[in-house]
Amino acid sequence: VDAGNNDIICQTETFSPTTAVSQFYDQLLWTHNGAGTLTAANTLTPVYTPGAGETGTITLTLEAKALAPCTDVTDQMQLTINEQAQASAGPSATICEGSTFALTASAASGYDHLLWASSGSGTFSNDADLNPVYTPSNADILAGSVTLTLTAFALVSCADVPSAMTLNITRQVTVDAGNNDIICQTETFSPTTAV
């Protein structure tokens, strides 16, 4: 009996051995030490379904019951269950032009690495950090908003997960009271160059 090669799945997947082999047996029986369930345990290709939230490494044991007078034989394989990546870029936010934005509300788990991207041309203090600081470009300011996307690149066998938020950029108010002027005390005055 050979339980087959060790393997890796994502916690959202099921697993069925593809390399298990056995000869000259009377019956087969798979068992496991995980929190999930095993169906078709009397075949070479059972299906293991991870339990809710199950991650880590479990052992699947294949026992081949022998024909008399031979003895039963077992073999084991290791199944690693990786956590599915999760990502949240955080809620949309608004800043004033000339300000930077700290992405302190972003969160992620179960990832191999992270990457931030912008729909604009601003810059991140470190686009691989979970909570970087974004500095809008002049083009971002003129556009009035950018979309900031956090991608959590998953562990082996799991899917990458993107999450986006909108950063609105309001323009800073400007004012100019106008040029100094002179009037006679008998006149009224109304500024003509104020903007």
PDB file of C-alpha atoms in Angstrom:
ATOM      1  CA  VAL A   1       0.000   0.000   0.000  1.00  0.00           C
ATOM      2  CA  ASP A   2       1.108   3.576  -0.756  1.00  0.00           C
ATOM      3  CA  ALA A   3      -1.068   6.452   0.468  1.00  0.00           C
ATOM      4  CA  GLY A   4       0.438   8.710  -2.205  1.00  0.00           C
ATOM      5  CA  ASN A   5       2.281  11.981  -2.262  1.00  0.00           C
ATOM      6  CA  ASN A   6       1.874  14.715   0.322  1.00  0.00           C
ATOM      7  CA  ASP A   7      -0.304  17.533  -0.971  1.00  0.00           C
ATOM      8  CA  ILE A   8      -1.574  21.065  -0.305  1.00  0.00           C
ATOM      9  CA  ILE A   9      -5.103  22.464  -0.646  1.00  0.00           C
ATOM     10  CA  CYS A  10      -6.934  25.633   0.300  1.00  0.00           C
ATOM     11  CA  GLN A  11      -9.419  25.469   3.166  1.00  0.00           C
ATOM     12  CA  THR A  12     -12.185  26.198   0.649  1.00  0.00           C
ATOM     13  CA  GLU A  13     -11.364  23.041  -1.369  1.00  0.00           C
ATOM     14  CA  THR A  14     -11.887  19.325  -0.968  1.00  0.00           C
ATOM     15  CA  PHE A  15      -9.123  16.760  -1.467  1.00  0.00           C
ATOM     16  CA  SER A  16      -9.012  13.384  -3.166  1.00  0.00           C
ATOM     17  CA  PRO A  17      -5.731  11.414  -3.391  1.00  0.00           C
ATOM     18  CA  THR A  18      -4.638  10.781  -6.974  1.00  0.00           C
ATOM     19  CA  THR A  19      -1.427   8.851  -6.368  1.00  0.00           C
ATOM     20  CA  ALA A  20      -2.542   6.233  -3.801  1.00  0.00           C
ATOM     21  CA  VAL A  21      -1.998   2.587  -4.853  1.00  0.00           C
ATOM     22  CA  SER A  22      -2.496  -0.818  -3.285  1.00  0.00           C
ATOM     23  CA  GLN A  23      -2.293  -4.416  -4.464  1.00  0.00           C
ATOM     24  CA  PHE A  24      -3.403  -7.805  -3.199  1.00  0.00           C
ATOM     25  CA  TYR A  25      -5.765  -6.429  -0.560  1.00  0.00           C
ATOM     26  CA  ASP A  26      -9.120  -7.620   0.674  1.00  0.00           C
ATOM     27  CA  GLN A  27     -10.433  -4.200   1.792  1.00  0.00           C
ATOM     28  CA  LEU A  28      -9.246  -0.592   2.074  1.00  0.00           C
ATOM     29  CA  LEU A  29      -9.900   1.912   4.843  1.00  0.00           C
ATOM     30  CA  TRP A  30      -8.843   5.572   5.046  1.00  0.00           C
ATOM     31  CA  THR A  31      -8.774   7.398   8.380  1.00  0.00           C
ATOM     32  CA  HIS A  32      -7.606  10.896   9.362  1.00  0.00           C
ATOM     33  CA  ASN A  33      -6.761  13.039  12.368  1.00  0.00           C
ATOM     34  CA  GLY A  34      -8.341  16.243  11.051  1.00  0.00           C
ATOM     35  CA  ALA A  35     -11.529  18.104  11.918  1.00  0.00           C
ATOM     36  CA  GLY A  36     -13.166  17.457   8.551  1.00  0.00           C
ATOM     37  CA  THR A  37     -15.081  14.566   7.021  1.00  0.00           C
ATOM     38  CA  LEU A  38     -14.013  11.712   4.774  1.00  0.00           C
ATOM     39  CA  THR A  39     -16.364  10.106   2.259  1.00  0.00           C
ATOM     40  CA  ALA A  40     -15.757   6.969   0.158  1.00  0.00           C
ATOM     41  CA  ALA A  41     -13.214   5.880   2.762  1.00  0.00           C
ATOM     42  CA  ASN A  42     -13.166   2.303   1.380  1.00  0.00           C
ATOM     43  CA  THR A  43     -11.745   3.361  -2.000  1.00  0.00           C
ATOM     44  CA  LEU A  44      -8.350   4.534  -3.248  1.00  0.00           C
ATOM     45  CA  THR A  45      -9.855   7.954  -3.957  1.00  0.00           C
ATOM     46  CA  PRO A  46     -11.834   9.146  -0.931  1.00  0.00           C
ATOM     47  CA  VAL A  47     -12.825  12.816  -0.584  1.00  0.00           C
ATOM     48  CA  TYR A  48     -11.686  14.839   2.430  1.00  0.00           C
ATOM     49  CA  THR A  49     -13.691  17.981   3.214  1.00  0.00           C
ATOM     50  CA  PRO A  50     -11.960  20.311   5.711  1.00  0.00           C
ATOM     51  CA  GLY A  51     -13.889  21.308   8.814  1.00  0.00           C
ATOM     52  CA  ALA A  52     -15.062  24.889   9.309  1.00  0.00           C
ATOM     53  CA  GLY A  53     -11.986  27.096   9.590  1.00  0.00           C
ATOM     54  CA  GLU A  54      -9.632  24.101   9.484  1.00  0.00           C
ATOM     55  CA  THR A  55      -6.020  24.884   8.553  1.00  0.00           C
ATOM     56  CA  GLY A  56      -2.652  23.259   9.193  1.00  0.00           C
ATOM     57  CA  THR A  57      -1.357  19.785   8.422  1.00  0.00           C
ATOM     58  CA  ILE A  58      -3.311  16.584   8.943  1.00  0.00           C
ATOM     59  CA  THR A  59      -2.433  12.938   8.371  1.00  0.00           C
ATOM     60  CA  LEU A  60      -4.450  10.668   6.102  1.00  0.00           C
ATOM     61  CA  THR A  61      -3.825   6.986   6.772  1.00  0.00           C
ATOM     62  CA  LEU A  62      -4.578   4.255   4.238  1.00  0.00           C
ATOM     63  CA  GLU A  63      -4.933   0.732   5.653  1.00  0.00           C
ATOM     64  CA  ALA A  64      -5.042  -2.255   3.332  1.00  0.00           C
ATOM     65  CA  LYS A  65      -6.689  -5.292   4.939  1.00  0.00           C
ATOM     66  CA  ALA A  66      -4.783  -8.393   3.865  1.00  0.00           C
ATOM     67  CA  LEU A  67      -6.053 -11.736   2.719  1.00  0.00           C
ATOM     68  CA  ALA A  68      -5.374 -14.461   5.312  1.00  0.00           C
ATOM     69  CA  PRO A  69      -2.825 -15.417   6.460  1.00  0.00           C
ATOM     70  CA  CYS A  70      -1.045 -12.160   5.513  1.00  0.00           C
ATOM     71  CA  THR A  71      -0.952  -9.097   7.773  1.00  0.00           C
ATOM     72  CA  ASP A  72      -2.621  -5.726   7.249  1.00  0.00           C
ATOM     73  CA  VAL A  73      -0.440  -2.849   5.992  1.00  0.00           C
ATOM     74  CA  THR A  74      -0.780   0.940   6.454  1.00  0.00           C
ATOM     75  CA  ASP A  75       0.788   4.010   4.898  1.00  0.00           C
ATOM     76  CA  GLN A  76       0.312   7.725   5.533  1.00  0.00           C
ATOM     77  CA  MET A  77       0.380  11.010   3.662  1.00  0.00           C
ATOM     78  CA  GLN A  78       0.371  14.584   4.903  1.00  0.00           C
ATOM     79  CA  LEU A  79      -2.275  17.047   3.722  1.00  0.00           C
ATOM     80  CA  THR A  80      -1.541  20.725   4.341  1.00  0.00           C
ATOM     81  CA  ILE A  81      -4.616  22.956   4.444  1.00  0.00           C
ATOM     82  CA  ASN A  82      -3.818  26.615   3.780  1.00  0.00           C
ATOM     83  CA  GLU A  83      -5.969  29.480   4.992  1.00  0.00           C
ATOM     84  CA  GLN A  84      -7.913  31.375   2.316  1.00  0.00           C
ATOM     85  CA  ALA A  85      -6.603  34.918   1.987  1.00  0.00           C
ATOM     86  CA  GLN A  86      -8.828  37.783   3.127  1.00  0.00           C
ATOM     87  CA  ALA A  87      -8.375  41.473   2.339  1.00  0.00           C
ATOM     88  CA  SER A  88     -10.110  44.755   3.130  1.00  0.00           C
ATOM     89  CA  ALA A  89      -8.773  48.050   1.806  1.00  0.00           C
ATOM     90  CA  GLY A  90     -10.970  49.867   4.324  1.00  0.00           C
ATOM     91  CA  PRO A  91     -13.851  52.319   3.847  1.00  0.00           C
ATOM     92  CA  SER A  92     -13.846  55.171   1.366  1.00  0.00           C
ATOM     93  CA  ALA A  93     -12.341  58.391   2.696  1.00  0.00           C
ATOM     94  CA  THR A  94     -11.898  62.066   1.841  1.00  0.00           C
ATOM     95  CA  ILE A  95      -8.822  64.258   2.219  1.00  0.00           C
ATOM     96  CA  CYS A  96      -7.965  67.812   1.227  1.00  0.00           C
ATOM     97  CA  GLU A  97      -5.445  68.464  -1.540  1.00  0.00           C
ATOM     98  CA  GLY A  98      -1.955  68.767  -0.169  1.00  0.00           C
ATOM     99  CA  SER A  99      -2.600  66.036   2.410  1.00  0.00           C
ATOM    100  CA  THR A 100      -1.433  62.430   2.489  1.00  0.00           C
ATOM    101  CA  PHE A 101      -3.640  59.510   3.509  1.00  0.00           C
ATOM    102  CA  ALA A 102      -2.630  56.779   5.981  1.00  0.00           C
ATOM    103  CA  LEU A 103      -4.361  53.481   5.158  1.00  0.00           C
ATOM    104  CA  THR A 104      -4.801  52.511   8.813  1.00  0.00           C
ATOM    105  CA  ALA A 105      -8.199  50.818   8.348  1.00  0.00           C
ATOM    106  CA  SER A 106      -6.957  48.164   5.912  1.00  0.00           C
ATOM    107  CA  ALA A 107      -6.778  44.540   7.053  1.00  0.00           C
ATOM    108  CA  ALA A 108      -5.663  41.191   5.630  1.00  0.00           C
ATOM    109  CA  SER A 109      -5.062  37.605   6.714  1.00  0.00           C
ATOM    110  CA  GLY A 110      -3.989  34.260   5.277  1.00  0.00           C
ATOM    111  CA  TYR A 111      -1.740  35.829   2.654  1.00  0.00           C
ATOM    112  CA  ASP A 112       1.722  35.171   1.290  1.00  0.00           C
ATOM    113  CA  HIS A 113       2.341  38.838   0.421  1.00  0.00           C
ATOM    114  CA  LEU A 114       0.464  42.087  -0.219  1.00  0.00           C
ATOM    115  CA  LEU A 115       0.481  44.721  -2.954  1.00  0.00           C
ATOM    116  CA  TRP A 116      -1.242  48.123  -3.163  1.00  0.00           C
ATOM    117  CA  ALA A 117      -2.090  49.767  -6.489  1.00  0.00           C
ATOM    118  CA  SER A 118      -3.632  53.109  -7.421  1.00  0.00           C
ATOM    119  CA  SER A 119      -5.865  54.016 -10.348  1.00  0.00           C
ATOM    120  CA  GLY A 120      -4.001  57.321 -10.336  1.00  0.00           C
ATOM    121  CA  SER A 121      -0.347  58.291 -10.347  1.00  0.00           C
ATOM    122  CA  GLY A 122       0.295  58.979  -6.666  1.00  0.00           C
ATOM    123  CA  THR A 123       2.763  57.015  -4.569  1.00  0.00           C
ATOM    124  CA  PHE A 124       2.663  54.673  -1.568  1.00  0.00           C
ATOM    125  CA  SER A 125       5.251  54.881   1.204  1.00  0.00           C
ATOM    126  CA  ASN A 126       5.627  51.092   0.704  1.00  0.00           C
ATOM    127  CA  ASP A 127       3.199  49.317  -1.604  1.00  0.00           C
ATOM    128  CA  ALA A 128       3.897  45.957   0.083  1.00  0.00           C
ATOM    129  CA  ASP A 129       2.897  47.130   3.587  1.00  0.00           C
ATOM    130  CA  LEU A 130      -0.566  46.524   5.020  1.00  0.00           C
ATOM    131  CA  ASN A 131      -0.913  50.126   6.241  1.00  0.00           C
ATOM    132  CA  PRO A 132       1.125  52.448   3.976  1.00  0.00           C
ATOM    133  CA  VAL A 133       0.715  56.175   3.436  1.00  0.00           C
ATOM    134  CA  TYR A 134      -0.581  57.359   0.036  1.00  0.00           C
ATOM    135  CA  THR A 135       0.563  60.661  -1.435  1.00  0.00           C
ATOM    136  CA  PRO A 136      -1.728  61.887  -4.235  1.00  0.00           C
ATOM    137  CA  SER A 137      -0.184  63.276  -7.418  1.00  0.00           C
ATOM    138  CA  ASN A 138      -1.280  66.526  -9.076  1.00  0.00           C
ATOM    139  CA  ALA A 139      -3.241  64.434 -11.587  1.00  0.00           C
ATOM    140  CA  ASP A 140      -5.012  62.652  -8.709  1.00  0.00           C
ATOM    141  CA  ILE A 141      -5.977  66.025  -7.229  1.00  0.00           C
ATOM    142  CA  LEU A 142      -7.301  67.279 -10.558  1.00  0.00           C
ATOM    143  CA  ALA A 143      -9.298  64.051 -11.033  1.00  0.00           C
ATOM    144  CA  GLY A 144     -10.888  64.491  -7.600  1.00  0.00           C
ATOM    145  CA  SER A 145     -10.563  60.841  -6.557  1.00  0.00           C
ATOM    146  CA  VAL A 146      -8.539  57.656  -6.976  1.00  0.00           C
ATOM    147  CA  THR A 147      -9.247  53.995  -6.344  1.00  0.00           C
ATOM    148  CA  LEU A 148      -6.746  52.297  -4.055  1.00  0.00           C
ATOM    149  CA  THR A 149      -6.685  48.507  -4.356  1.00  0.00           C
ATOM    150  CA  LEU A 150      -5.146  46.084  -1.867  1.00  0.00           C
ATOM    151  CA  THR A 151      -4.436  42.586  -3.221  1.00  0.00           C
ATOM    152  CA  ALA A 152      -3.707  39.752  -0.813  1.00  0.00           C
ATOM    153  CA  PHE A 153      -1.707  37.169  -2.743  1.00  0.00           C
ATOM    154  CA  ALA A 154      -2.722  33.813  -1.334  1.00  0.00           C
ATOM    155  CA  LEU A 155      -0.801  30.829  -0.074  1.00  0.00           C
ATOM    156  CA  VAL A 156      -0.387  27.842  -2.410  1.00  0.00           C
ATOM    157  CA  SER A 157      -3.668  26.519  -3.838  1.00  0.00           C
ATOM    158  CA  CYS A 158      -5.771  29.451  -2.603  1.00  0.00           C
ATOM    159  CA  ALA A 159      -7.128  32.352  -4.664  1.00  0.00           C
ATOM    160  CA  ASP A 160      -5.730  35.887  -4.568  1.00  0.00           C
ATOM    161  CA  VAL A 161      -8.151  38.430  -3.114  1.00  0.00           C
ATOM    162  CA  PRO A 162      -8.407  42.117  -4.147  1.00  0.00           C
ATOM    163  CA  SER A 163     -10.239  44.839  -2.206  1.00  0.00           C
ATOM    164  CA  ALA A 164     -10.685  48.468  -3.246  1.00  0.00           C
ATOM    165  CA  MET A 165     -11.569  51.775  -1.616  1.00  0.00           C
ATOM    166  CA  THR A 166     -12.136  55.258  -3.031  1.00  0.00           C
ATOM    167  CA  LEU A 167     -10.031  58.172  -1.843  1.00  0.00           C
ATOM    168  CA  ASN A 168     -11.810  61.455  -2.601  1.00  0.00           C
ATOM    169  CA  ILE A 169      -9.624  64.552  -2.807  1.00  0.00           C
ATOM    170  CA  THR A 170     -11.296  67.933  -2.261  1.00  0.00           C
ATOM    171  CA  ARG A 171      -9.678  71.136  -3.475  1.00  0.00           C
ATOM    172  CA  GLN A 172      -8.246  73.574  -0.954  1.00  0.00           C
ATOM    173  CA  VAL A 173     -10.221  76.835  -0.898  1.00  0.00           C
ATOM    174  CA  THR A 174      -8.306  79.860  -2.133  1.00  0.00           C
ATOM    175  CA  VAL A 175      -9.017  83.550  -1.531  1.00  0.00           C
ATOM    176  CA  ASP A 176      -7.515  86.882  -2.578  1.00  0.00           C
ATOM    177  CA  ALA A 177      -9.067  90.069  -1.156  1.00  0.00           C
ATOM    178  CA  GLY A 178      -7.742  92.034  -4.122  1.00  0.00           C
ATOM    179  CA  ASN A 179      -5.495  95.017  -4.581  1.00  0.00           C
ATOM    180  CA  ASN A 180      -5.133  97.807  -2.059  1.00  0.00           C
ATOM    181  CA  ASP A 181      -7.075 100.878  -3.125  1.00  0.00           C
ATOM    182  CA  ILE A 182      -7.764 104.493  -2.209  1.00  0.00           C
ATOM    183  CA  ILE A 183     -11.057 106.405  -2.096  1.00  0.00           C
ATOM    184  CA  CYS A 184     -12.197 109.767  -0.942  1.00  0.00           C
ATOM    185  CA  GLN A 185     -14.240 109.966   2.223  1.00  0.00           C
ATOM    186  CA  THR A 186     -17.222 111.018   0.168  1.00  0.00           C
ATOM    187  CA  GLU A 187     -17.121 107.815  -1.935  1.00  0.00           C
ATOM    188  CA  THR A 188     -18.191 104.215  -1.346  1.00  0.00           C
ATOM    189  CA  PHE A 189     -15.914 101.321  -2.116  1.00  0.00           C
ATOM    190  CA  SER A 190     -16.492  97.907  -3.698  1.00  0.00           C
ATOM    191  CA  PRO A 191     -13.544  95.569  -4.346  1.00  0.00           C
ATOM    192  CA  THR A 192     -13.106  94.777  -8.026  1.00  0.00           C
ATOM    193  CA  THR A 193     -10.114  92.453  -7.894  1.00  0.00           C
ATOM    194  CA  ALA A 194     -11.190  90.009  -5.147  1.00  0.00           C
ATOM    195  CA  VAL A 195     -11.198  86.327  -6.192  1.00  0.00           C
TER     196      VAL A 195
END
